[in-house]
Coordinates of C-alpha atoms and ligand atoms in Angstrom, one line a residue:
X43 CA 18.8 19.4 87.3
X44 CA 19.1 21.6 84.2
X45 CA 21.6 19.2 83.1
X46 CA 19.1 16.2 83.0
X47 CA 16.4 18.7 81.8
X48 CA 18.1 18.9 78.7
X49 CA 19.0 15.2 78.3
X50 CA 15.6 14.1 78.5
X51 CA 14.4 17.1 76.5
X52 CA 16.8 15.5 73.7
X53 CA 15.5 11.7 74.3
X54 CA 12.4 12.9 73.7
X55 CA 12.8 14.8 70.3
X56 CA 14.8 11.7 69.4
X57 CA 11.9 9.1 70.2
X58 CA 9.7 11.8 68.1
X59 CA 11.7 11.0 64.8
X60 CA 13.1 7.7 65.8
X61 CA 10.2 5.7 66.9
X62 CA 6.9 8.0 66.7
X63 CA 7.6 8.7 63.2
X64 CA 10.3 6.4 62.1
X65 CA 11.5 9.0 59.9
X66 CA 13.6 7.5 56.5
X67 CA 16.3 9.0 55.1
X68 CA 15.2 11.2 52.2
X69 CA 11.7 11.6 53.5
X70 CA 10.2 15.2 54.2
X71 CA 9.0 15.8 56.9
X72 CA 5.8 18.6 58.2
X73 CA 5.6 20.0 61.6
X74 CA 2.2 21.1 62.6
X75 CA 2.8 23.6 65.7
X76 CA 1.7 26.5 67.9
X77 CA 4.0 29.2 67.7
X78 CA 4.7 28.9 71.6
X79 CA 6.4 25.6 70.8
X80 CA 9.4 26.8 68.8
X81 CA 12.6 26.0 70.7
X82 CA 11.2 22.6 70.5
X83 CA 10.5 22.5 67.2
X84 CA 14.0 23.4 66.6
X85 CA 15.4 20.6 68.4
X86 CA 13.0 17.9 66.7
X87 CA 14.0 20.0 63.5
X88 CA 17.9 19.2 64.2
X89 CA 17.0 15.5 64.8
X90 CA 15.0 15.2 61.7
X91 CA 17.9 16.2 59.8
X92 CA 20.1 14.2 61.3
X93 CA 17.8 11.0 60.9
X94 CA 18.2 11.7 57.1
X95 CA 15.3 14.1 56.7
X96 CA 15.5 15.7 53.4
X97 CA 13.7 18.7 54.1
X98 CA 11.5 19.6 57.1
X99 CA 8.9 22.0 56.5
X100 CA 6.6 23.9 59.7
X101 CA 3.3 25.3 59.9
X102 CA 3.1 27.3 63.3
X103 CA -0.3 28.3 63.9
X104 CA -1.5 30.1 67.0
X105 CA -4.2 29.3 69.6
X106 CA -4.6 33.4 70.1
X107 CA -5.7 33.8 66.9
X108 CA -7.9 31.3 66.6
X109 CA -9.4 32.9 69.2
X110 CA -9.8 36.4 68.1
X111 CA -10.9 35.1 64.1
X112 CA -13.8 33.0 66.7
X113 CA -14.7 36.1 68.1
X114 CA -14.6 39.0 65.4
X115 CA -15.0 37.0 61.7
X116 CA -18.2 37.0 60.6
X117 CA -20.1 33.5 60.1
X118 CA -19.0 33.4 56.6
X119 CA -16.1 34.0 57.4
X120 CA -15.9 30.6 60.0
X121 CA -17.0 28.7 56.8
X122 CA -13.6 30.0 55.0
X123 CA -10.6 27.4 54.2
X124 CA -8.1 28.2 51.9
X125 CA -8.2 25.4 49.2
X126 CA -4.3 25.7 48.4
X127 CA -3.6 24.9 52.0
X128 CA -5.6 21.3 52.1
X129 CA -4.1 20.7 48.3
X130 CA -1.1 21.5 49.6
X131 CA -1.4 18.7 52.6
X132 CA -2.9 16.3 49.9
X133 CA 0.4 17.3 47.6
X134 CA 2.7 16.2 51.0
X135 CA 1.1 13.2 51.6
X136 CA 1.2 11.7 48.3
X137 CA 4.7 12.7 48.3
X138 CA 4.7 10.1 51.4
X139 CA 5.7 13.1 54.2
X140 CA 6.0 12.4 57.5
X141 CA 3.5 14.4 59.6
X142 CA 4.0 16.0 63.4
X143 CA 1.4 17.2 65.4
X144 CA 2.8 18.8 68.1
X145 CA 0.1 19.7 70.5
X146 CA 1.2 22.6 73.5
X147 CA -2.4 23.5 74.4
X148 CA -4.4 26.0 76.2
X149 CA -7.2 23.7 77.6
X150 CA -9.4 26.5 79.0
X151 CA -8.5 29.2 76.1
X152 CA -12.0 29.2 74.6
X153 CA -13.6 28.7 77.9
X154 CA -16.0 31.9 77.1
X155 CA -16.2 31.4 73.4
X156 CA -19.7 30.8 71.6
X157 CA -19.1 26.9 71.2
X158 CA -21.6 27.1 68.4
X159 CA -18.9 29.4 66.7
X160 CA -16.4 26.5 67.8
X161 CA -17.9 24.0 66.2
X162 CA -18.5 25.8 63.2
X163 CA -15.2 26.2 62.6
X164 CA -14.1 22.4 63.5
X165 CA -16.6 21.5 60.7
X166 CA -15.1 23.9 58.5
X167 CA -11.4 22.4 58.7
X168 CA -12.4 19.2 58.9
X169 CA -14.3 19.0 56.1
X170 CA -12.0 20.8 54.1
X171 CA -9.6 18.8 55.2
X172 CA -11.4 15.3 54.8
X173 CA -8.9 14.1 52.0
X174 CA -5.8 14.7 53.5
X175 CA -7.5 13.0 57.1
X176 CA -8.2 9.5 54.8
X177 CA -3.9 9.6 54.5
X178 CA -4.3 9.8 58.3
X179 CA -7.2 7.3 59.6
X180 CA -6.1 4.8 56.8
X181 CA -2.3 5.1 58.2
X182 CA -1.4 5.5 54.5
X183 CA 1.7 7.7 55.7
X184 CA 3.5 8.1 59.1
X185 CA 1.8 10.5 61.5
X186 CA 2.1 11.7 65.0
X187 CA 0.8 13.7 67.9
X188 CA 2.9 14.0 70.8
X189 CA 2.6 17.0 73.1
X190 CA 5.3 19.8 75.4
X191 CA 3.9 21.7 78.2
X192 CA 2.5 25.1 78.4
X193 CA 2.4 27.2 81.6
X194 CA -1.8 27.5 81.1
X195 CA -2.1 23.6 81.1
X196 CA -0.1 22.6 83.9
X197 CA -2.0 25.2 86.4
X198 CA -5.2 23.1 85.6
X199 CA -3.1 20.1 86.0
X200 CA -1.7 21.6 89.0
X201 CA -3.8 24.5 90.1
X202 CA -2.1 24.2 93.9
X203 CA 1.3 25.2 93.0
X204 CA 2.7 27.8 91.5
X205 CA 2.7 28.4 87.8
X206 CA 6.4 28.0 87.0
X207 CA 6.9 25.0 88.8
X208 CA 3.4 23.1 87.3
X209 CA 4.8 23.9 84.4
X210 CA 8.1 21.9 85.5
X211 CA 6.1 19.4 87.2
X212 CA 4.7 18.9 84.3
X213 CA 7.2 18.6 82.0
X214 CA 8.7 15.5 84.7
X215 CA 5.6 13.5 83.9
X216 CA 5.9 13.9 80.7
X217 CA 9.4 12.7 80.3
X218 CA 7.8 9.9 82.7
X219 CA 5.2 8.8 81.1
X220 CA 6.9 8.3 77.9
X221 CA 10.2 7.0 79.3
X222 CA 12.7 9.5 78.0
X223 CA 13.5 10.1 81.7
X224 CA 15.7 6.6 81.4
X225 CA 19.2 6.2 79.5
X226 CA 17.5 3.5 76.9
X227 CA 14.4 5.2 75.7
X228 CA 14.4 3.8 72.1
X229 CA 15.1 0.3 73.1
X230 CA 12.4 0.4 76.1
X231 CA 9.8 1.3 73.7
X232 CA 10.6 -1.4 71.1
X233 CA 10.2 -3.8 74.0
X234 CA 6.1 -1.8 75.1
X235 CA 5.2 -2.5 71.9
X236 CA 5.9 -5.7 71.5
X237 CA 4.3 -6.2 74.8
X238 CA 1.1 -4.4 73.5
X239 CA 1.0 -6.7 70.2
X240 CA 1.1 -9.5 72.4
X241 CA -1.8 -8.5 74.6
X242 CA -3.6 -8.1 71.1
X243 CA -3.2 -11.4 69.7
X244 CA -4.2 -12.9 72.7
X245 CA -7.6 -10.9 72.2
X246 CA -8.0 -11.7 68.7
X247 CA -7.3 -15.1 69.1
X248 CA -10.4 -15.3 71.7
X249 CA -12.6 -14.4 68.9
X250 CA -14.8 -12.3 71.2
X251 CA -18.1 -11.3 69.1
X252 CA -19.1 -9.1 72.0
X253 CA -17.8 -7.0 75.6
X254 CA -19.8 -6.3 78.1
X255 CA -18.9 -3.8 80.6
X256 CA -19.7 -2.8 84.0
X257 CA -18.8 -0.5 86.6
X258 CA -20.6 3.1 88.5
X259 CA -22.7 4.0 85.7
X260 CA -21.6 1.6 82.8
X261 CA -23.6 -1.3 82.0
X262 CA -22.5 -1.3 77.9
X263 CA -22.3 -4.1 75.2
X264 CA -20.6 -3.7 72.2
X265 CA -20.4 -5.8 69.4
X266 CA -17.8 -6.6 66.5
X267 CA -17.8 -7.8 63.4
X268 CA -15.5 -11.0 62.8
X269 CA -13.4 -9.1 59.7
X270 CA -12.1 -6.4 62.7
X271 CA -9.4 -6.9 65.0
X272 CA -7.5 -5.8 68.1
X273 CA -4.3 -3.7 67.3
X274 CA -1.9 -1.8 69.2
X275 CA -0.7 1.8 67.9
X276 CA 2.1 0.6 65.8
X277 CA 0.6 1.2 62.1
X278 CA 2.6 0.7 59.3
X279 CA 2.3 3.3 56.3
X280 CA 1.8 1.9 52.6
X281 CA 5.8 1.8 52.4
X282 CA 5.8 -0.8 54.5
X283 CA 7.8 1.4 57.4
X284 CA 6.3 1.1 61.0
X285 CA 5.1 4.2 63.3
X286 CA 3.6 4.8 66.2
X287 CA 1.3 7.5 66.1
X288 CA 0.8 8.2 70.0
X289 CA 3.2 8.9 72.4
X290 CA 2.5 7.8 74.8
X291 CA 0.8 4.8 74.0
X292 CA -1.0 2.3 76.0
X293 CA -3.9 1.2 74.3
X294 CA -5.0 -1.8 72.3
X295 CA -8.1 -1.2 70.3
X296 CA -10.6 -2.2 67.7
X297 CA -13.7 -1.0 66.0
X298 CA -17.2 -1.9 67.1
X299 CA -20.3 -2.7 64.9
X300 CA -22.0 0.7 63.9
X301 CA -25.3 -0.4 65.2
X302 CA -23.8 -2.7 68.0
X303 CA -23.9 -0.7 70.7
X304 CA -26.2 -1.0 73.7
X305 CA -26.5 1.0 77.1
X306 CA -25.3 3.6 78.8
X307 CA -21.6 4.6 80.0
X308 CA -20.1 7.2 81.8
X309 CA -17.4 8.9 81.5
X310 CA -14.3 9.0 84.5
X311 CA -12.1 11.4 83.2
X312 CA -12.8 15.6 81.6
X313 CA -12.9 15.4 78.2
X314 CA -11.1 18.9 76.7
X315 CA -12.6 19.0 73.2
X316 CA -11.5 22.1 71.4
X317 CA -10.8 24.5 74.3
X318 CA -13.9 23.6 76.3
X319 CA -13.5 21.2 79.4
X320 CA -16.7 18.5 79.4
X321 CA -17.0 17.1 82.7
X322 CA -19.0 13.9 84.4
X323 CA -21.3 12.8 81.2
X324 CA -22.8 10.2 80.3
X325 CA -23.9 8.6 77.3
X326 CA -27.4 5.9 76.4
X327 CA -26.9 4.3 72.8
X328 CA -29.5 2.7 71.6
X329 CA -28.8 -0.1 68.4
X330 CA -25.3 2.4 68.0
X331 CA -26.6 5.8 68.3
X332 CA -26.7 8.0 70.9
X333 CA -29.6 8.6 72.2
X334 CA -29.6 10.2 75.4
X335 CA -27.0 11.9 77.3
X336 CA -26.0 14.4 80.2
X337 CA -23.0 16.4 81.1
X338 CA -22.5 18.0 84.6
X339 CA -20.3 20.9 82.8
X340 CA -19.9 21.6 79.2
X341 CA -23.3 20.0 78.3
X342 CA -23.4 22.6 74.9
X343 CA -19.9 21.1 73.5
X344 CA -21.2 17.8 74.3
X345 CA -24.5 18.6 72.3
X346 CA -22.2 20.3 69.2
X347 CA -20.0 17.5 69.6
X348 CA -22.9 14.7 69.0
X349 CA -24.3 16.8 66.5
X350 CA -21.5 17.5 64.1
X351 CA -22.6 14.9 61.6
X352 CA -24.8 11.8 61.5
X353 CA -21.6 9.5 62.3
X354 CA -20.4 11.7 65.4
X355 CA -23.2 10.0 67.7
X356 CA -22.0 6.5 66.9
X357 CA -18.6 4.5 68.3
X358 CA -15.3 4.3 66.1
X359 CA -12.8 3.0 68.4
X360 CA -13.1 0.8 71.7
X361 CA -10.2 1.0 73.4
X362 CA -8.1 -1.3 76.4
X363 CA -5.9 0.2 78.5
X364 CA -5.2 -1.5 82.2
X365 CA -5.7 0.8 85.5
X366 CA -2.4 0.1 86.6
X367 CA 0.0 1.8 83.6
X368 CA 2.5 4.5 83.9
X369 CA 0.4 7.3 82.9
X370 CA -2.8 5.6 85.7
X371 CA -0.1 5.6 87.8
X372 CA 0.5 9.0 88.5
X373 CA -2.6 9.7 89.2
X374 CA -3.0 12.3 87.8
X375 CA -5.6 13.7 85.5
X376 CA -3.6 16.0 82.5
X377 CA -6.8 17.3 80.8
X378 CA -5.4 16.4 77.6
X379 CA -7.0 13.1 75.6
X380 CA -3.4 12.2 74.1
X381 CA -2.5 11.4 78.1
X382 CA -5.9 10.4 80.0
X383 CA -6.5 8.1 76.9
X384 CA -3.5 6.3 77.4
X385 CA -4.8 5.8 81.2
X386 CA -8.2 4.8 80.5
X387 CA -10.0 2.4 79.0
X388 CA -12.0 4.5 76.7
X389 CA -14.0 4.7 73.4
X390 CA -14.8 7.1 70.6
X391 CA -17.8 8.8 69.0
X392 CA -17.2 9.2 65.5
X393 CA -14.8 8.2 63.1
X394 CA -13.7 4.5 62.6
X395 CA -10.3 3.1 62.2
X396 CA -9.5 0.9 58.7
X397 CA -6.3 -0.3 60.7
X398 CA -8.2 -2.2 62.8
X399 CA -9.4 -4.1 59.3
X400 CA -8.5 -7.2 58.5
X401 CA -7.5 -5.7 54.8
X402 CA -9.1 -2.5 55.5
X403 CA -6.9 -0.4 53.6
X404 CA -7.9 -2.1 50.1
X405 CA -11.7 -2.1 51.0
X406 CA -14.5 1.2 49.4
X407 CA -16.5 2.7 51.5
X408 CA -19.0 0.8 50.1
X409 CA -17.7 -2.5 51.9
X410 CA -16.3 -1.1 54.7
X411 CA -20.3 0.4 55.3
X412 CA -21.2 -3.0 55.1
X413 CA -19.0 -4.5 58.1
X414 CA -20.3 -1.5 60.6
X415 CA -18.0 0.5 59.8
X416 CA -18.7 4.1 61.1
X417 CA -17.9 7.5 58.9
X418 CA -17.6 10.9 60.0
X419 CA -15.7 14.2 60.6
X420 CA -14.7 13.8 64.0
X421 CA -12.8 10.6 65.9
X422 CA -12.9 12.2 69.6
X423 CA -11.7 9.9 72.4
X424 CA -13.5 10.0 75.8
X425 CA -12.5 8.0 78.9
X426 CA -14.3 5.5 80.9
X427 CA -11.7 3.0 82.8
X428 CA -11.6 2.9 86.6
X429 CA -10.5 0.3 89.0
X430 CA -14.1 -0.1 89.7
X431 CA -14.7 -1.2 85.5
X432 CA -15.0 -4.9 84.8
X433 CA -14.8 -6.3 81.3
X434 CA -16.1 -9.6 79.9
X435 CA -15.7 -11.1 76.3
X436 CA -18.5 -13.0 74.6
X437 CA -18.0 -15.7 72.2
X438 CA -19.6 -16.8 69.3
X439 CA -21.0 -19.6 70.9
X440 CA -22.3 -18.0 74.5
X441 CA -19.4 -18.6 76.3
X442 CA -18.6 -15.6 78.8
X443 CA -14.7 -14.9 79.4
X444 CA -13.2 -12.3 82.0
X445 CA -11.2 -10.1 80.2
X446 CA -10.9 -7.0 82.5
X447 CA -11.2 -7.4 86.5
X448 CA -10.9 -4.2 88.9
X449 CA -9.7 -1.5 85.7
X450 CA -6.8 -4.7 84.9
X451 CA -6.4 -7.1 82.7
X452 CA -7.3 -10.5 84.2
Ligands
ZN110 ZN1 -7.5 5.2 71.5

């Protein structure tokens, strides 16, 4: 048992640097990691090097003290970003670093935290960080977010058992889920993705203008604007060099038109967005926006959320990922978006992806505005696949094409 622990614990550092973040030799690489995490930042550390990294630089951070600055700074003090830390980033990126996010969270850590406080300090990093976030949204360098267990998530994965065995329950699925469990990991994963390209050109080459979806309270049409297209999560950075940026990945997605989006949908799995679990919403849009919505728990985050900035109540991302996938299939639900994503079909308020187009990286704002493409802060995933969800494509010309039958691809 320990014996395989550590095998799988090492195929999974090595698919980190191998084929999450292709590291090159020569390139320096940033770790971006709660001080819980360190034995496993050590390990990816050792592989990093041994890919060729030529330096790999860390910056632990910790969940704790988030907490207590949340609770004891003063407002002005929420609004407070050092400005040599996101020159800094900016300084990495241009120097083409590689960047991991290695996520071990605490999904109910802020649980009792003012979420107005919460969301004063997400606006303050992510404005401050806005620059360096272009390097990432334009996949202008390689990034990644993968995550490792901690012993507060897997009790609300696994609140029956106890806490030291969800914690190595957990740690199973995750070696699962992103096949480092099996002897070829690297090789399986060049043969996903491939799959996953496939299953995009197929949808780009139906030239859908329009999906309409339906299942227990969806009934959604979203539109997209011929220059966009279907993409799997293999980006390649302005190198040239290929990464995937999710591990796991299931996903092929695009970008809707900003004021495309009509109906209401609801949403099948929790959303955790910073600390606070939002359960059972749903959301109206009306020509886009957001216009009405409900949550059975966390209602405030959702209202924050929506109300970060003017893009946060509009779609960047609308995502395809069949009910019967790895991560679906073991049913379970990991409170974390990096997983549940990858299970789901699901969209996002906010943020819009240039990957997904066609020449988006060399475009302004200015023309990407005029496509439908939507700006803001935040890009947060939510989930709404099921086996109940259908999904039909429009053309341009009328015709109606199943796409999605019972949560699968038809
Ligand atoms: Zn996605």
């Amino acid at each position: 048992m320990e014996h395989s622990f550590e095998k799988n614990l090492e195929r999974y550092a090595d698919l980190i640097v191998q084929v999450g973040l292709n590291l090159q030799k020569d390139q320096e690489l940033l770790i971006s990691a709660p001080i819980t995490s360190y034995e496993f930042v050590r390990l990816v550390t050792e592989k990093a090097y041994e890919a060729g990294a030529v330096n790999v630089l860390t910056d632990f951070y910790d969940e704790e003290l988030k907490k207590i600055r949340l609770e004891k700074s003063s407002e002005k003090g929420l609004k407070a970003f050092p400005d040599w830390k996101a020159k800094g980033y900016i300084e990495m990126a241009e120097n083409n670093v590689a960047l991991l996010n290695l996520a071990a969270p605490n999904p109910s850590l802020l649980r009792n935290t003012d979420p107005t406080r919460v969301a004063l300090l997400n606006r303050t990093s992510a404005e401050a960080m806005k620059d360096f976030s272009a390097y990432i949204g334009g996949g202008k360098i390689s990034w990644l977010i993968a995550a490792i267990p901690t012993t507060e998530w897997a009790q609300t994965v696994f609140p029956e058992i106890p806490k030291e065995e969800a914690f190595n329950k957990l740690w199973e699925n995750i070696f699962y889920t992103t096949r480092t469990d099996q002897e070829n990991t690297v090789k399986l994963w060049e043969a996903h993705i491939h799959n996953l390209n496939k299953k995009a050109n197929r949808l780009n080459e139906g030239k859908y203008n329009k999906l309409h979806y339906k299942g227990p309270g969806t009934d959604l049409t979203i539109e997209f604007h011929p220059q966009t297209k279907w993409i799997s999560a293999q980006f390649t950075n302005d190198k040239g060099i290929p990464f995937v940026p999710n591990l796991p990945t299931e996903e092929v997605f695009t970008i809707p038109v900003r004021y495309g989006v009509n109906g209401v949908v609801s949403s099948t799995k929790p959303l955790n967005y910073s600390g606070t679990l939002i359960k059972n919403f749903s959301l109206t849009f009306k020509e886009g926006k957001v216009v009405e919505y409900s949550a059975e728990e966390g209602y405030e985050t959702l209202k924050n959320l929506l109300e970060t900035d003017e893009g946060a109540s509009y779609l960047g991302e609308v995502a395809l990922v069949p009910h019967d996938s790895p991560i679906s299939n073991t049913n379970i639900i990991f409170n974390n978006t990096l997983f549940d994503e990858n299970a789901s079909c699901h969209l996002a308020l906010g943020r819009a992806l240039s990957v997904c187009v066609e020449d988006g990286k060399s475009m302004t704002a200015e023309q990407l505005k005029e496509i439908g493409y939507n700006e803001s802060m935040i890009h947060v995933d939510f989930m709404i696949g099921s086996a109940q969800l259908n999904i039909d494509g429009e053309k341009a010309d009328g015709t109606i094409e199943p796409i999605f039958r019972a949560g699968d691809w038809v």
